[in-house]
């Protein structure tokens, strides 16, 4: 069974950086796109970033462009989300997801989801 496990969340101050990791295990094709989503209290889950398997093409929501960087290390079956210049509005539970339907902003592209990691940014 495929599993995704996020790590790296925590409590930081505005302007700080964090790097989230998403480790993949189990029977899954390594040729899967990976995405990061987040959900703040009282809000719907929203797309943050995604990276394709072919070509490593990246996608970002406008609010994180220039601050967040998504990457992957296929040899380690691990994806990353480097978050710089964090803002209080980035506070949320962050989820990674994987799927074979290509990378993009729709949650329906992804078949497997992690349990989430909390990121809290204080002002």
mmCIF file of C-alpha atoms in Angstrom:
data_model
loop_
_atom_site.group_PDB
_atom_site.id
_atom_site.type_symbol
_atom_site.label_atom_id
_atom_site.label_comp_id
_atom_site.label_asym_id
_atom_site.label_seq_id
_atom_site.Cartn_x
_atom_site.Cartn_y
_atom_site.Cartn_z
ATOM 1 C CA UNK A 1 0.000 0.000 0.000
ATOM 2 C CA UNK A 2 1.253 3.437 -0.942
ATOM 3 C CA UNK A 3 1.990 5.841 1.860
ATOM 4 C CA UNK A 4 3.090 9.449 1.947
ATOM 5 C CA UNK A 5 4.518 10.866 5.154
ATOM 6 C CA UNK A 6 5.113 14.580 5.573
ATOM 7 C CA UNK A 7 7.594 16.081 8.003
ATOM 8 C CA UNK A 8 9.308 19.369 8.698
ATOM 9 C CA UNK A 9 6.434 21.475 9.937
ATOM 10 C CA UNK A 10 6.666 23.621 13.025
ATOM 11 C CA UNK A 11 6.226 27.013 14.632
ATOM 12 C CA UNK A 12 8.281 29.839 13.152
ATOM 13 C CA UNK A 13 8.242 33.608 13.026
ATOM 14 C CA UNK A 14 7.316 35.696 10.022
ATOM 15 C CA UNK A 15 10.238 35.886 7.607
ATOM 16 C CA UNK A 16 11.670 32.526 8.624
ATOM 17 C CA UNK A 17 12.065 29.452 6.434
ATOM 18 C CA UNK A 18 10.975 25.826 6.648
ATOM 19 C CA UNK A 19 11.513 22.824 4.430
ATOM 20 C CA UNK A 20 8.792 20.230 4.282
ATOM 21 C CA UNK A 21 9.555 16.696 3.185
ATOM 22 C CA UNK A 22 7.243 14.058 1.755
ATOM 23 C CA UNK A 23 8.538 10.500 1.846
ATOM 24 C CA UNK A 24 6.852 7.915 -0.353
ATOM 25 C CA UNK A 25 6.798 4.223 0.428
ATOM 26 C CA UNK A 26 4.961 1.134 -0.701
ATOM 27 C CA UNK A 27 3.917 -0.112 -4.091
ATOM 28 C CA UNK A 28 3.748 2.955 -6.255
ATOM 29 C CA UNK A 29 5.098 3.975 -9.548
ATOM 30 C CA UNK A 30 7.930 6.453 -9.098
ATOM 31 C CA UNK A 31 6.637 8.188 -12.205
ATOM 32 C CA UNK A 32 4.031 10.120 -10.307
ATOM 33 C CA UNK A 33 3.459 13.819 -10.128
ATOM 34 C CA UNK A 34 3.611 15.376 -6.692
ATOM 35 C CA UNK A 35 1.640 18.211 -5.237
ATOM 36 C CA UNK A 36 1.443 20.204 -2.031
ATOM 37 C CA UNK A 37 -1.831 21.533 -0.681
ATOM 38 C CA UNK A 38 -2.711 23.339 2.522
ATOM 39 C CA UNK A 39 -5.745 23.884 4.676
ATOM 40 C CA UNK A 40 -6.093 26.713 7.145
ATOM 41 C CA UNK A 41 -8.651 26.613 9.982
ATOM 42 C CA UNK A 42 -12.131 27.277 8.670
ATOM 43 C CA UNK A 43 -11.003 27.285 5.059
ATOM 44 C CA UNK A 44 -11.059 24.823 2.204
ATOM 45 C CA UNK A 45 -7.984 22.923 1.148
ATOM 46 C CA UNK A 46 -6.059 24.892 -1.457
ATOM 47 C CA UNK A 47 -3.339 24.145 -3.972
ATOM 48 C CA UNK A 48 0.174 25.343 -3.182
ATOM 49 C CA UNK A 49 2.614 23.776 -5.641
ATOM 50 C CA UNK A 50 3.127 20.784 -7.918
ATOM 51 C CA UNK A 51 5.896 19.157 -9.885
ATOM 52 C CA UNK A 52 5.602 16.833 -12.839
ATOM 53 C CA UNK A 53 7.443 13.555 -13.280
ATOM 54 C CA UNK A 54 8.531 14.328 -16.835
ATOM 55 C CA UNK A 55 10.751 17.383 -17.048
ATOM 56 C CA UNK A 56 10.221 18.452 -13.460
ATOM 57 C CA UNK A 57 7.811 21.161 -14.555
ATOM 58 C CA UNK A 58 6.624 23.177 -11.576
ATOM 59 C CA UNK A 59 3.406 24.993 -10.792
ATOM 60 C CA UNK A 60 2.664 27.432 -7.973
ATOM 61 C CA UNK A 61 -0.274 29.321 -6.656
ATOM 62 C CA UNK A 62 0.251 33.062 -7.008
ATOM 63 C CA UNK A 63 0.548 33.748 -3.289
ATOM 64 C CA UNK A 64 3.689 31.620 -2.920
ATOM 65 C CA UNK A 65 5.500 32.366 -6.172
ATOM 66 C CA UNK A 66 9.004 33.598 -5.491
ATOM 67 C CA UNK A 67 8.915 32.341 -1.896
ATOM 68 C CA UNK A 68 8.268 28.588 -2.149
ATOM 69 C CA UNK A 69 10.158 26.025 -4.205
ATOM 70 C CA UNK A 70 8.974 22.500 -4.895
ATOM 71 C CA UNK A 71 11.485 19.803 -5.777
ATOM 72 C CA UNK A 72 11.889 16.049 -5.752
ATOM 73 C CA UNK A 73 14.604 13.455 -5.338
ATOM 74 C CA UNK A 74 13.385 10.387 -7.176
ATOM 75 C CA UNK A 75 16.277 8.272 -5.948
ATOM 76 C CA UNK A 76 15.089 8.871 -2.406
ATOM 77 C CA UNK A 77 11.373 8.781 -3.297
ATOM 78 C CA UNK A 78 11.045 12.083 -1.497
ATOM 79 C CA UNK A 79 9.575 15.423 -2.382
ATOM 80 C CA UNK A 80 10.280 18.767 -0.796
ATOM 81 C CA UNK A 81 8.679 22.145 -0.333
ATOM 82 C CA UNK A 82 11.155 24.869 0.578
ATOM 83 C CA UNK A 83 9.272 27.762 2.116
ATOM 84 C CA UNK A 84 11.055 31.087 2.535
ATOM 85 C CA UNK A 85 9.862 34.472 3.761
ATOM 86 C CA UNK A 86 6.983 32.845 5.568
ATOM 87 C CA UNK A 87 3.957 34.943 6.433
ATOM 88 C CA UNK A 88 1.244 34.463 9.056
ATOM 89 C CA UNK A 89 -1.206 33.746 6.238
ATOM 90 C CA UNK A 90 0.863 30.672 5.352
ATOM 91 C CA UNK A 91 -0.291 29.067 8.594
ATOM 92 C CA UNK A 92 -2.056 25.810 7.729
ATOM 93 C CA UNK A 93 -1.808 22.050 7.690
ATOM 94 C CA UNK A 94 0.259 21.134 4.658
ATOM 95 C CA UNK A 95 -0.463 17.940 2.735
ATOM 96 C CA UNK A 96 1.550 16.252 0.032
ATOM 97 C CA UNK A 97 -0.124 14.187 -2.647
ATOM 98 C CA UNK A 98 0.938 11.931 -5.496
ATOM 99 C CA UNK A 99 -0.795 10.797 -8.641
ATOM 100 C CA UNK A 100 -0.305 9.381 -12.106
ATOM 101 C CA UNK A 101 -2.594 11.860 -13.848
ATOM 102 C CA UNK A 102 -0.082 14.640 -14.329
ATOM 103 C CA UNK A 103 0.773 17.661 -12.222
ATOM 104 C CA UNK A 104 -1.609 20.529 -11.684
ATOM 105 C CA UNK A 105 -3.683 22.458 -9.209
ATOM 106 C CA UNK A 106 -6.706 20.190 -9.025
ATOM 107 C CA UNK A 107 -6.857 17.845 -6.068
ATOM 108 C CA UNK A 108 -8.557 15.317 -8.338
ATOM 109 C CA UNK A 109 -5.238 14.680 -10.101
ATOM 110 C CA UNK A 110 -3.865 13.013 -6.997
ATOM 111 C CA UNK A 111 -4.707 9.565 -5.689
ATOM 112 C CA UNK A 112 -2.620 9.307 -2.551
ATOM 113 C CA UNK A 113 -2.422 11.816 0.279
ATOM 114 C CA UNK A 114 -0.290 12.188 3.364
ATOM 115 C CA UNK A 115 -1.607 12.876 6.828
ATOM 116 C CA UNK A 116 -0.437 16.480 6.899
ATOM 117 C CA UNK A 117 2.051 18.530 8.872
ATOM 118 C CA UNK A 118 1.250 21.724 10.756
ATOM 119 C CA UNK A 119 2.975 24.958 9.830
ATOM 120 C CA UNK A 120 2.365 27.928 12.122
ATOM 121 C CA UNK A 121 3.819 31.340 11.369
ATOM 122 C CA UNK A 122 3.653 33.951 14.104
ATOM 123 C CA UNK A 123 3.765 37.658 13.410
#
